[in-house]
Amino acid sequence: MMDIIDLSLPQLALSLRRGELSSREIAQAYLDQIERLEPQLHAFITPTPELALAQANQADSRLSEWRKAPHGDLPHLCGIPLAIKDVLCTAGVRCTCGSRILENFVPPYSATAVERLLEDGVLLLGKTNTDEFAMGSSTENSAFGTTRNPWDPERVPGGSSGGSAAAVAARMAPAALGTDTGGSVRQPASYCGVVGLKPTYGRVSRFGLVAFGSSLDTVGVFGQTVAEVALIYQRIAGHDPKDSTCVDLPLNSIKLDQTPGTALKGLRIGIPDEYFHTAVAGSGIQSEVETSIRQAIAQMESFGATVEIIHLRYTPYALPVYYLIAPAEASANLARYDGVRYGARTENASSMWDVFYKTRGGKFGAEVKRRIMLGAYALSAGYYEAYYGQAQKARTLIKEEFERAFQSVDVIAAPTTPTTAFRIGEHADDPLSMYLEDIFTLPANLAGVPAVTFPVGFDRQGLPIGMQLMAAHFQEERLLQIAHAYQLVSEWHLHQPPLSKPHSNRLTL
Ligand code: GLN
């Protein structure tokens, strides 16, 4: 006996092709799970059940046409439901970015990543919760309430894509899109025990992604397993003339290898010494996190990988560099929310300046205001060179250091986060301690390299632990092959949070 929501994405796709399941049945199974768990977890800002069912009907017609002549092209994802982080534009469905300032903003177009999925016949289950404008590590900065971690609802799911991570972990969606500017796919994926991929900067179009830090923003993917992530990644990646930073490089179709040795034999894994020192990791790494990472690496070694200790000496600078560059870019990007062109506008203003002042003052949350002030200060005349200019130089050093490292190793293995999921409220009054959560994820964004996180264990409290692998630019496929190889020989990704069961929709396959 299997439940529809326990099937992997490739299994769902196969059942749809064979006509064993309809897209409507699949959509209904996920919508039932959302209805059951949403009151407890609050993973969605805007669920879209009617839209999902209407799209399912369309997908079912497309599938039945295809079955009459099954040799034509049928996109792999046709009829599959997904959840989308609420910072990616969706035509006709509001996109709030977790902010009161965009509470009623309905975009007239969809982000390229979303558009490509919709063209394939994907259904939209809803828009998932996020920290306001993706600024945060817990979803506590969302204007629409905090998402809860399915493994322990007293804890955060991570952020900023916490809604997408929680939805996938609790089987409210088979997979989801998120965004990663400084770790916002990898950190919540790690906290929720799912797979998360942050592609190379420029690999996936940013068109229609509401800008936060434009030189760092990437669109990423969450899945139960690597299989989901690979299927979605290869559909959303690739050149887009609407984003001038999106590269025009060939993209292979990814076929995950079914023997673990292929990706692991001879693989050179680098372990950055600095990541394990308290000088970098603040109060240090939780010992269970370090143990699980080391065990996962040892397991890879047993399949023929080799390990080398490497040095990334600029790692301690990643945090201050990121927290200058990201807020600087954010302060420029968020200048557009002036009450005139987009989103909310204050009712009672007496002058143009009053419109700006009252709209922005009243509608932005505390963290967004903090970033705008930090960023505007770093960019202001007289300070520009000292802060922003210096940060850009240090960023180049970090990027070059990664490039050097990848001359001697194929991938860099590290914890995704120093600890497992923290309690709601634990860091809420201390922005700096919240920023420290990002210490291991920020460097990949600064260097622009791809990174994947996947489950490698649980701590004593039953909270998931994630391991991160980083590779040279455009090596996403390699990362996915390695993570998949690990999942062939481990079972961490098969665990489910207890509250995701029980449910109906039983089905015999
Ligand atoms: N937590 C980081 C921040 O607050 C990263 C956010 C992100 O990747 N969107 O900026």
Coordinates of C-alpha atoms and ligand atoms in Angstrom, one line a residue:
M1 CA 0.0 0.0 0.0
M2 CA 1.4 3.4 -1.0
D3 CA -0.1 6.8 -0.7
I4 CA -0.1 9.1 -3.7
I5 CA 1.8 11.7 -1.7
D6 CA 4.5 9.1 -0.9
L7 CA 5.4 8.6 -4.6
S8 CA 8.5 10.2 -6.0
L9 CA 8.2 12.6 -8.8
P10 CA 9.4 10.1 -11.4
Q11 CA 6.9 7.6 -10.1
L12 CA 4.1 10.1 -10.4
A13 CA 5.1 11.0 -13.9
L14 CA 5.1 7.3 -14.9
S15 CA 1.7 6.7 -13.4
L16 CA 0.3 9.7 -15.3
R17 CA 1.7 8.4 -18.6
R18 CA 0.3 4.9 -18.0
G19 CA -3.1 6.4 -17.0
E20 CA -2.9 4.7 -13.6
L21 CA -3.4 8.1 -11.9
S22 CA -5.0 11.3 -13.2
S23 CA -3.4 14.6 -12.5
R24 CA -6.6 15.6 -10.8
E25 CA -6.3 12.7 -8.3
I26 CA -2.7 13.7 -7.6
A27 CA -3.6 17.3 -7.2
Q28 CA -6.5 16.3 -4.8
A29 CA -4.2 14.2 -2.7
Y30 CA -1.8 17.1 -2.2
L31 CA -4.6 19.6 -1.6
D32 CA -6.0 17.3 1.1
Q33 CA -2.6 17.1 2.7
I34 CA -2.4 20.9 2.6
E35 CA -5.8 21.3 4.1
R36 CA -4.9 18.9 6.9
L37 CA -1.5 20.4 7.8
E38 CA -1.7 24.0 6.8
P39 CA -3.4 25.1 10.0
Q40 CA -0.5 23.7 12.0
L41 CA 2.5 24.5 9.7
H42 CA 1.4 27.6 7.7
A43 CA 3.7 26.8 4.8
F44 CA 1.6 28.9 2.3
I45 CA 0.8 32.5 2.0
T46 CA -1.6 31.9 -0.9
P47 CA -2.8 28.4 -1.5
T48 CA -4.3 28.1 -5.0
P49 CA -6.5 25.0 -4.9
E50 CA -9.0 26.0 -7.6
L51 CA -6.2 26.9 -10.0
A52 CA -4.4 23.6 -9.3
L53 CA -7.6 21.6 -10.1
A54 CA -8.3 23.6 -13.3
Q55 CA -4.7 23.1 -14.4
A56 CA -5.0 19.4 -13.5
N57 CA -8.0 19.1 -15.9
Q58 CA -6.0 20.7 -18.7
A59 CA -3.1 18.4 -18.0
D60 CA -5.4 15.4 -18.0
S61 CA -6.7 16.3 -21.4
R62 CA -3.1 16.7 -22.7
L63 CA -2.1 13.3 -21.2
S64 CA -5.1 11.5 -22.7
E65 CA -4.3 13.0 -26.1
W66 CA -0.8 11.8 -25.7
R67 CA -1.9 8.3 -24.7
K68 CA -3.7 8.1 -28.0
A69 CA -0.4 8.6 -29.9
P70 CA 2.3 8.0 -27.3
H71 CA 5.2 8.7 -29.5
G72 CA 5.0 12.4 -29.5
D73 CA 6.7 14.7 -27.0
L74 CA 5.2 14.9 -23.5
P75 CA 7.0 17.0 -21.0
H76 CA 8.1 14.9 -18.0
L77 CA 6.4 17.3 -15.6
C78 CA 3.0 17.4 -17.2
G79 CA 0.3 17.0 -14.6
I80 CA 2.7 17.3 -11.6
P81 CA 1.8 19.8 -8.8
L82 CA 4.4 22.1 -7.4
A83 CA 4.7 24.9 -4.8
I84 CA 6.4 28.2 -5.6
K85 CA 8.1 30.6 -3.2
D86 CA 6.2 33.8 -3.0
V87 CA 9.0 36.0 -4.4
L88 CA 8.6 34.5 -7.9
C89 CA 6.0 36.2 -10.1
T90 CA 3.0 34.2 -11.1
A91 CA 0.6 35.8 -13.6
G92 CA -2.8 36.3 -12.1
V93 CA -1.8 35.1 -8.6
R94 CA -0.7 37.6 -6.1
C95 CA 3.0 37.8 -5.2
T96 CA 3.5 39.3 -1.8
C97 CA 7.2 38.6 -1.1
G98 CA 6.0 38.2 2.5
S99 CA 5.5 41.9 2.7
R100 CA 2.5 44.2 3.5
I101 CA 3.8 46.5 0.8
L102 CA 2.9 43.9 -1.9
E103 CA 0.0 42.3 -0.1
N104 CA -2.4 42.9 -3.0
F105 CA 0.2 42.9 -5.9
V106 CA -0.9 40.6 -8.7
P107 CA 1.9 40.3 -11.3
P108 CA 0.8 40.6 -15.0
Y109 CA 3.5 38.0 -16.0
S110 CA 5.2 34.9 -14.6
A111 CA 8.9 34.5 -13.8
T112 CA 10.7 32.6 -16.6
A113 CA 11.4 29.6 -14.3
V114 CA 7.7 29.5 -13.4
E115 CA 6.6 30.0 -17.1
R116 CA 8.7 27.1 -18.3
L117 CA 7.1 24.8 -15.7
L118 CA 3.6 26.0 -16.5
E119 CA 4.3 25.4 -20.2
D120 CA 5.1 21.8 -19.4
G121 CA 1.8 21.4 -17.7
V122 CA 2.8 21.8 -14.0
L123 CA 0.0 22.7 -11.6
L124 CA 0.5 25.5 -9.0
L125 CA -0.5 24.3 -5.5
G126 CA 0.2 27.7 -4.0
K127 CA 2.7 30.4 -3.1
T128 CA 4.9 29.6 -0.1
N129 CA 5.8 31.6 2.9
T130 CA 9.1 33.6 3.0
D131 CA 10.8 36.1 5.1
E132 CA 9.9 39.6 3.8
F133 CA 11.7 40.1 0.5
A134 CA 13.7 36.9 1.3
M135 CA 15.6 38.7 4.1
G136 CA 16.0 36.2 6.9
S137 CA 16.8 32.7 8.0
S138 CA 13.6 31.5 9.7
T139 CA 10.4 32.9 8.0
E140 CA 9.9 34.9 11.2
N141 CA 10.3 38.0 9.2
S142 CA 7.2 37.2 7.0
A143 CA 4.4 39.7 7.4
F144 CA 2.0 36.8 7.2
G145 CA 3.2 34.7 10.2
T146 CA 5.9 32.2 10.8
T147 CA 6.0 28.8 9.1
R148 CA 6.7 25.9 11.5
N149 CA 9.1 23.0 11.1
P150 CA 7.3 19.8 10.3
W151 CA 9.8 17.9 12.4
D152 CA 9.0 20.0 15.5
P153 CA 6.4 22.8 15.1
E154 CA 8.0 24.7 18.0
R155 CA 11.0 25.3 15.7
V156 CA 11.6 27.3 12.6
P157 CA 11.8 25.6 9.2
G158 CA 14.7 27.9 8.3
G159 CA 14.5 30.7 5.7
S160 CA 13.9 32.5 3.7
S161 CA 12.3 29.8 1.6
G162 CA 11.0 28.1 4.8
G163 CA 7.5 27.6 3.3
S164 CA 8.8 25.7 0.3
A165 CA 11.0 23.5 2.5
A166 CA 8.3 22.7 5.0
A167 CA 5.8 22.0 2.3
V168 CA 8.1 19.4 0.7
A169 CA 9.1 17.9 4.0
A170 CA 5.5 17.5 5.1
R171 CA 4.4 16.0 1.7
M172 CA 2.3 19.0 0.9
A173 CA 4.0 19.2 -2.4
P174 CA 6.3 16.8 -4.2
A175 CA 8.8 19.5 -4.9
A176 CA 9.1 23.3 -4.8
L177 CA 10.9 26.3 -6.1
G178 CA 12.8 28.6 -3.7
T179 CA 15.4 31.3 -4.0
D180 CA 18.9 31.5 -2.6
T181 CA 20.8 34.8 -2.2
G182 CA 22.8 33.8 0.9
G183 CA 21.5 30.3 1.7
S184 CA 17.8 30.5 1.5
V185 CA 17.3 27.2 -0.3
R186 CA 20.1 25.2 1.4
Q187 CA 19.5 26.3 5.0
P188 CA 15.8 25.5 5.1
A189 CA 16.3 22.3 3.1
S190 CA 18.8 21.2 5.8
Y191 CA 16.5 22.2 8.7
C192 CA 13.6 20.3 7.1
G193 CA 15.5 17.2 6.0
V194 CA 15.0 17.6 2.2
V195 CA 17.3 18.2 -0.8
G196 CA 18.0 21.7 -1.9
L197 CA 19.9 22.9 -5.0
K198 CA 21.4 26.4 -5.4
P199 CA 22.5 26.6 -9.1
T200 CA 25.4 28.6 -10.4
Y201 CA 24.7 32.3 -10.5
G202 CA 23.4 33.0 -14.1
R203 CA 22.3 29.4 -14.8
V204 CA 18.6 30.0 -14.1
S205 CA 16.9 33.2 -15.3
R206 CA 16.1 35.7 -12.6
F207 CA 13.5 37.3 -14.8
G208 CA 10.3 37.7 -12.7
L209 CA 12.2 37.0 -9.4
V210 CA 11.6 40.0 -7.2
A211 CA 15.1 41.4 -6.8
F212 CA 16.8 41.3 -3.4
G213 CA 20.6 41.3 -4.0
S214 CA 20.8 41.2 -7.8
S215 CA 24.4 40.0 -8.0
L216 CA 23.7 37.1 -5.6
D217 CA 20.1 36.0 -6.3
T218 CA 19.5 32.5 -7.7
V219 CA 16.4 30.4 -8.2
G220 CA 16.7 27.0 -6.6
V221 CA 14.8 23.8 -6.2
F222 CA 13.6 21.6 -3.2
G223 CA 12.7 17.9 -3.5
Q224 CA 12.3 14.8 -1.3
T225 CA 15.2 13.3 -3.2
V226 CA 17.7 14.3 -5.8
A227 CA 15.5 12.8 -8.6
E228 CA 12.9 15.6 -8.1
V229 CA 15.5 18.3 -8.0
A230 CA 17.3 17.1 -11.2
L231 CA 14.0 17.0 -13.2
I232 CA 13.0 20.5 -12.2
Y233 CA 16.4 22.0 -12.4
Q234 CA 17.0 21.0 -15.9
R235 CA 13.7 22.4 -17.0
I236 CA 14.2 25.9 -15.4
A237 CA 17.9 26.2 -16.2
G238 CA 19.2 27.7 -19.5
H239 CA 19.5 30.9 -21.4
D240 CA 16.8 33.5 -21.2
P241 CA 17.2 36.8 -23.2
K242 CA 15.1 38.5 -20.6
D243 CA 17.9 38.3 -18.0
S244 CA 21.2 39.7 -19.3
T245 CA 23.2 37.8 -16.6
C246 CA 21.7 34.4 -17.6
V247 CA 24.4 32.6 -19.5
D248 CA 24.0 30.9 -22.9
L249 CA 25.8 27.6 -22.3
P250 CA 24.7 24.2 -23.4
L251 CA 22.7 22.2 -20.8
N252 CA 22.8 18.4 -20.8
S253 CA 19.8 16.4 -20.0
I254 CA 20.6 14.7 -16.7
K255 CA 20.3 11.0 -16.3
L256 CA 21.1 10.0 -12.7
D257 CA 23.4 7.0 -12.6
Q258 CA 22.1 4.0 -10.7
T259 CA 25.4 2.7 -9.5
P260 CA 26.9 4.7 -6.6
G261 CA 30.5 4.0 -7.7
T262 CA 30.2 6.0 -10.9
A263 CA 30.0 9.4 -9.3
L264 CA 32.0 8.5 -6.2
K265 CA 35.0 6.5 -7.4
G266 CA 38.0 8.7 -7.7
L267 CA 36.0 11.7 -6.6
R268 CA 38.3 14.3 -4.8
I269 CA 36.5 15.8 -1.9
G270 CA 37.9 18.9 -0.2
I271 CA 37.1 19.6 3.5
P272 CA 37.7 23.2 4.3
D273 CA 39.5 23.2 7.7
E274 CA 38.2 26.7 8.5
Y275 CA 34.6 25.6 8.5
F276 CA 35.2 23.5 11.5
H277 CA 36.7 26.2 13.7
T278 CA 34.8 28.3 16.2
A279 CA 36.4 31.4 14.9
V280 CA 34.4 31.0 11.8
A281 CA 31.3 29.2 13.1
G282 CA 30.6 31.5 16.0
S283 CA 29.8 29.4 19.0
G284 CA 30.8 26.4 17.0
I285 CA 29.3 23.5 15.2
Q286 CA 26.8 21.3 17.1
S287 CA 28.8 18.0 17.6
E288 CA 26.1 15.8 16.1
V289 CA 26.3 17.9 12.9
E290 CA 30.0 17.4 12.6
T291 CA 29.7 13.7 13.3
S292 CA 27.1 13.1 10.7
I293 CA 29.0 15.1 8.1
R294 CA 32.2 13.1 8.8
Q295 CA 30.2 9.8 8.6
A296 CA 28.7 10.8 5.3
I297 CA 32.1 11.6 3.9
A298 CA 33.6 8.3 5.2
Q299 CA 30.8 6.5 3.4
M300 CA 31.7 8.3 0.2
E301 CA 35.3 7.2 0.8
S302 CA 34.2 3.6 1.1
F303 CA 33.0 3.9 -2.5
G304 CA 36.3 5.2 -3.8
A305 CA 36.2 8.9 -3.1
T306 CA 39.4 10.5 -1.7
V307 CA 39.5 13.3 0.9
E308 CA 41.8 16.2 1.2
I309 CA 41.9 19.0 3.9
I310 CA 41.9 22.3 2.1
H311 CA 42.0 25.9 3.3
L312 CA 39.6 28.7 2.5
R313 CA 41.3 31.4 4.5
Y314 CA 38.9 34.2 3.5
T315 CA 35.9 32.3 5.0
P316 CA 35.7 34.6 8.1
Y317 CA 35.2 37.6 5.7
A318 CA 32.2 36.0 4.0
L319 CA 29.7 37.2 6.6
P320 CA 30.7 40.9 6.7
V321 CA 31.1 41.0 3.0
Y322 CA 27.7 39.5 2.3
Y323 CA 26.1 41.8 4.9
L324 CA 27.5 44.8 3.1
I325 CA 26.8 43.7 -0.5
A326 CA 23.4 42.2 -0.1
P327 CA 21.9 45.2 1.9
A328 CA 23.6 47.6 -0.5
E329 CA 21.9 46.0 -3.5
A330 CA 18.7 45.6 -1.6
S331 CA 18.5 49.3 -0.7
A332 CA 18.7 50.1 -4.4
N333 CA 16.3 47.4 -5.5
L334 CA 13.7 48.3 -2.8
A335 CA 13.7 52.0 -3.8
R336 CA 11.0 51.1 -6.3
Y337 CA 8.4 50.5 -3.6
D338 CA 7.4 54.1 -3.3
G339 CA 3.7 53.9 -3.1
V340 CA 3.4 55.2 -6.6
R341 CA 4.4 52.5 -9.0
Y342 CA 4.0 49.2 -7.2
G343 CA 1.9 47.8 -4.4
A344 CA 0.4 49.5 -1.4
R345 CA 0.1 53.2 -1.0
T346 CA -0.8 55.1 2.2
E347 CA -4.2 56.7 2.3
N348 CA -3.6 60.0 4.0
A349 CA -0.5 61.7 2.8
S350 CA -0.2 65.5 2.4
S351 CA 2.6 65.6 -0.1
M352 CA 4.7 63.5 -2.4
W353 CA 7.4 63.0 0.3
D354 CA 4.7 62.1 2.7
V355 CA 3.5 59.3 0.4
F356 CA 7.0 57.8 0.3
Y357 CA 7.6 58.3 4.0
K358 CA 4.3 56.9 5.2
T359 CA 4.0 54.0 2.7
R360 CA 7.6 52.8 3.2
G361 CA 7.6 53.5 6.9
G362 CA 4.2 51.8 7.5
K363 CA 4.5 48.8 5.2
F364 CA 8.1 47.5 5.4
G365 CA 8.9 45.3 8.4
A366 CA 11.8 45.9 10.8
E367 CA 14.4 43.6 9.1
V368 CA 13.8 45.2 5.7
K369 CA 14.2 48.6 7.1
R370 CA 17.4 47.6 8.8
R371 CA 18.8 46.3 5.5
I372 CA 17.8 49.4 3.7
M373 CA 19.5 51.6 6.2
L374 CA 22.6 49.5 6.3
G375 CA 22.8 49.4 2.5
A376 CA 22.1 53.1 2.0
Y377 CA 24.8 53.9 4.5
A378 CA 27.3 51.6 2.8
L379 CA 26.6 53.2 -0.5
S380 CA 26.6 56.8 0.7
A381 CA 29.1 59.4 -0.5
G382 CA 32.3 59.3 1.5
Y383 CA 31.6 55.7 2.7
Y384 CA 31.2 54.0 -0.6
E385 CA 34.9 53.1 -1.1
A386 CA 35.4 52.2 2.6
Y387 CA 32.5 49.8 2.8
Y388 CA 30.9 48.7 -0.5
G389 CA 34.2 49.1 -2.5
Q390 CA 36.2 47.1 0.1
A391 CA 33.5 44.4 0.2
Q392 CA 33.6 44.0 -3.6
K393 CA 37.4 43.5 -3.4
A394 CA 37.1 41.0 -0.7
R395 CA 34.4 39.2 -2.6
T396 CA 36.8 38.8 -5.6
L397 CA 39.4 37.3 -3.2
I398 CA 36.8 34.8 -2.0
K399 CA 35.8 33.9 -5.5
E400 CA 39.4 33.4 -6.6
E401 CA 40.1 31.2 -3.6
F402 CA 37.2 28.9 -4.6
E403 CA 38.6 28.8 -8.1
R404 CA 42.0 27.8 -6.8
A405 CA 40.5 25.1 -4.5
F406 CA 38.7 23.5 -7.5
Q407 CA 42.0 23.0 -9.2
S408 CA 42.9 20.3 -6.7
V409 CA 39.5 19.0 -5.6
D410 CA 36.2 18.2 -7.4
V411 CA 33.8 19.2 -4.7
I412 CA 34.0 20.9 -1.3
A413 CA 32.1 19.2 1.5
A414 CA 30.9 21.1 4.5
P415 CA 28.0 21.3 7.0
T416 CA 25.1 23.3 5.5
T417 CA 24.4 25.0 8.9
P418 CA 26.3 25.0 12.2
T419 CA 23.2 23.7 14.1
T420 CA 19.9 21.9 13.5
A421 CA 16.7 24.0 13.5
F422 CA 16.4 26.5 16.3
R423 CA 13.4 27.4 18.3
I424 CA 10.9 30.0 17.1
G425 CA 11.9 33.3 18.8
E426 CA 15.4 32.1 19.7
H427 CA 17.3 34.6 17.5
A428 CA 14.4 37.0 16.8
D429 CA 15.8 39.8 18.9
D430 CA 19.4 39.4 17.9
P431 CA 19.9 40.0 14.2
L432 CA 23.6 39.2 14.4
S433 CA 23.1 35.8 15.9
M434 CA 20.5 35.2 13.1
Y435 CA 23.1 36.2 10.5
L436 CA 25.5 33.7 11.9
E437 CA 23.2 30.9 10.7
D438 CA 24.3 31.7 7.2
I439 CA 28.0 31.4 7.8
F440 CA 28.4 28.2 5.7
T441 CA 26.1 29.1 2.9
L442 CA 27.1 32.6 2.1
P443 CA 30.5 31.8 0.5
A444 CA 28.9 29.9 -2.4
N445 CA 26.7 32.9 -3.2
L446 CA 29.7 35.3 -3.1
A447 CA 31.7 33.0 -5.4
G448 CA 28.7 32.3 -7.6
V449 CA 29.3 28.5 -7.5
P450 CA 26.6 25.9 -7.3
A451 CA 25.8 23.9 -4.1
V452 CA 23.5 21.2 -3.0
T453 CA 22.4 20.1 0.4
F454 CA 20.9 16.7 1.3
P455 CA 20.0 14.8 4.5
V456 CA 22.9 12.9 6.3
G457 CA 21.4 12.2 9.7
F458 CA 19.4 13.4 12.7
D459 CA 20.4 14.8 16.0
R460 CA 19.3 13.4 19.4
Q461 CA 16.1 15.5 19.3
G462 CA 15.2 14.0 15.9
L463 CA 16.0 17.0 13.9
P464 CA 17.4 16.6 10.4
I465 CA 21.1 17.3 9.6
G466 CA 22.2 18.4 6.1
M467 CA 25.5 18.2 4.3
Q468 CA 26.5 20.7 1.7
L469 CA 28.6 20.1 -1.4
M470 CA 29.9 22.9 -3.5
A471 CA 31.5 22.6 -7.0
A472 CA 33.0 24.8 -9.7
H473 CA 30.8 27.0 -11.8
F474 CA 28.2 25.1 -13.9
Q475 CA 28.9 21.8 -12.2
E476 CA 25.3 21.2 -11.1
E477 CA 25.1 17.9 -12.8
R478 CA 28.1 16.5 -10.9
L479 CA 26.7 17.7 -7.6
L480 CA 23.4 16.0 -8.4
Q481 CA 25.1 12.7 -9.4
I482 CA 27.1 12.6 -6.2
A483 CA 24.1 13.4 -4.0
H484 CA 22.1 10.8 -5.8
A485 CA 24.9 8.3 -5.4
Y486 CA 24.8 8.9 -1.7
Q487 CA 21.0 8.5 -1.6
L488 CA 21.4 5.1 -3.3
V489 CA 23.4 3.9 -0.3
S490 CA 21.7 5.8 2.6
E491 CA 18.2 6.1 4.0
W492 CA 18.1 9.5 5.7
H493 CA 16.0 11.0 2.9
L494 CA 13.3 8.3 3.4
H495 CA 12.4 9.4 6.9
Q496 CA 9.2 11.4 7.1
P497 CA 8.1 13.8 9.9
P498 CA 5.5 11.9 11.9
L499 CA 2.8 14.6 11.4
S500 CA 2.9 14.1 7.7
K501 CA 1.0 10.8 8.4
P502 CA -1.7 9.6 8.7
H503 CA -3.8 10.5 5.7
S504 CA -6.3 9.1 3.3
N505 CA -5.9 8.6 -0.5
R506 CA -4.6 5.1 -0.1
L507 CA -3.7 3.5 -3.3
T508 CA -2.3 0.1 -4.3
L509 CA 0.5 0.0 -6.8
Ligands
GLN1 N1 19.6 34.6 5.5 C1 20.2 35.4 4.5 C2 19.7 36.8 4.6 O1 19.0 37.1 5.5 C3 20.1 34.8 3.1 C4 18.7 35.1 2.5 C5 18.5 34.5 1.2 O2 19.3 33.7 0.7 N2 17.5 35.0 0.5 O3 20.1 37.7 3.8

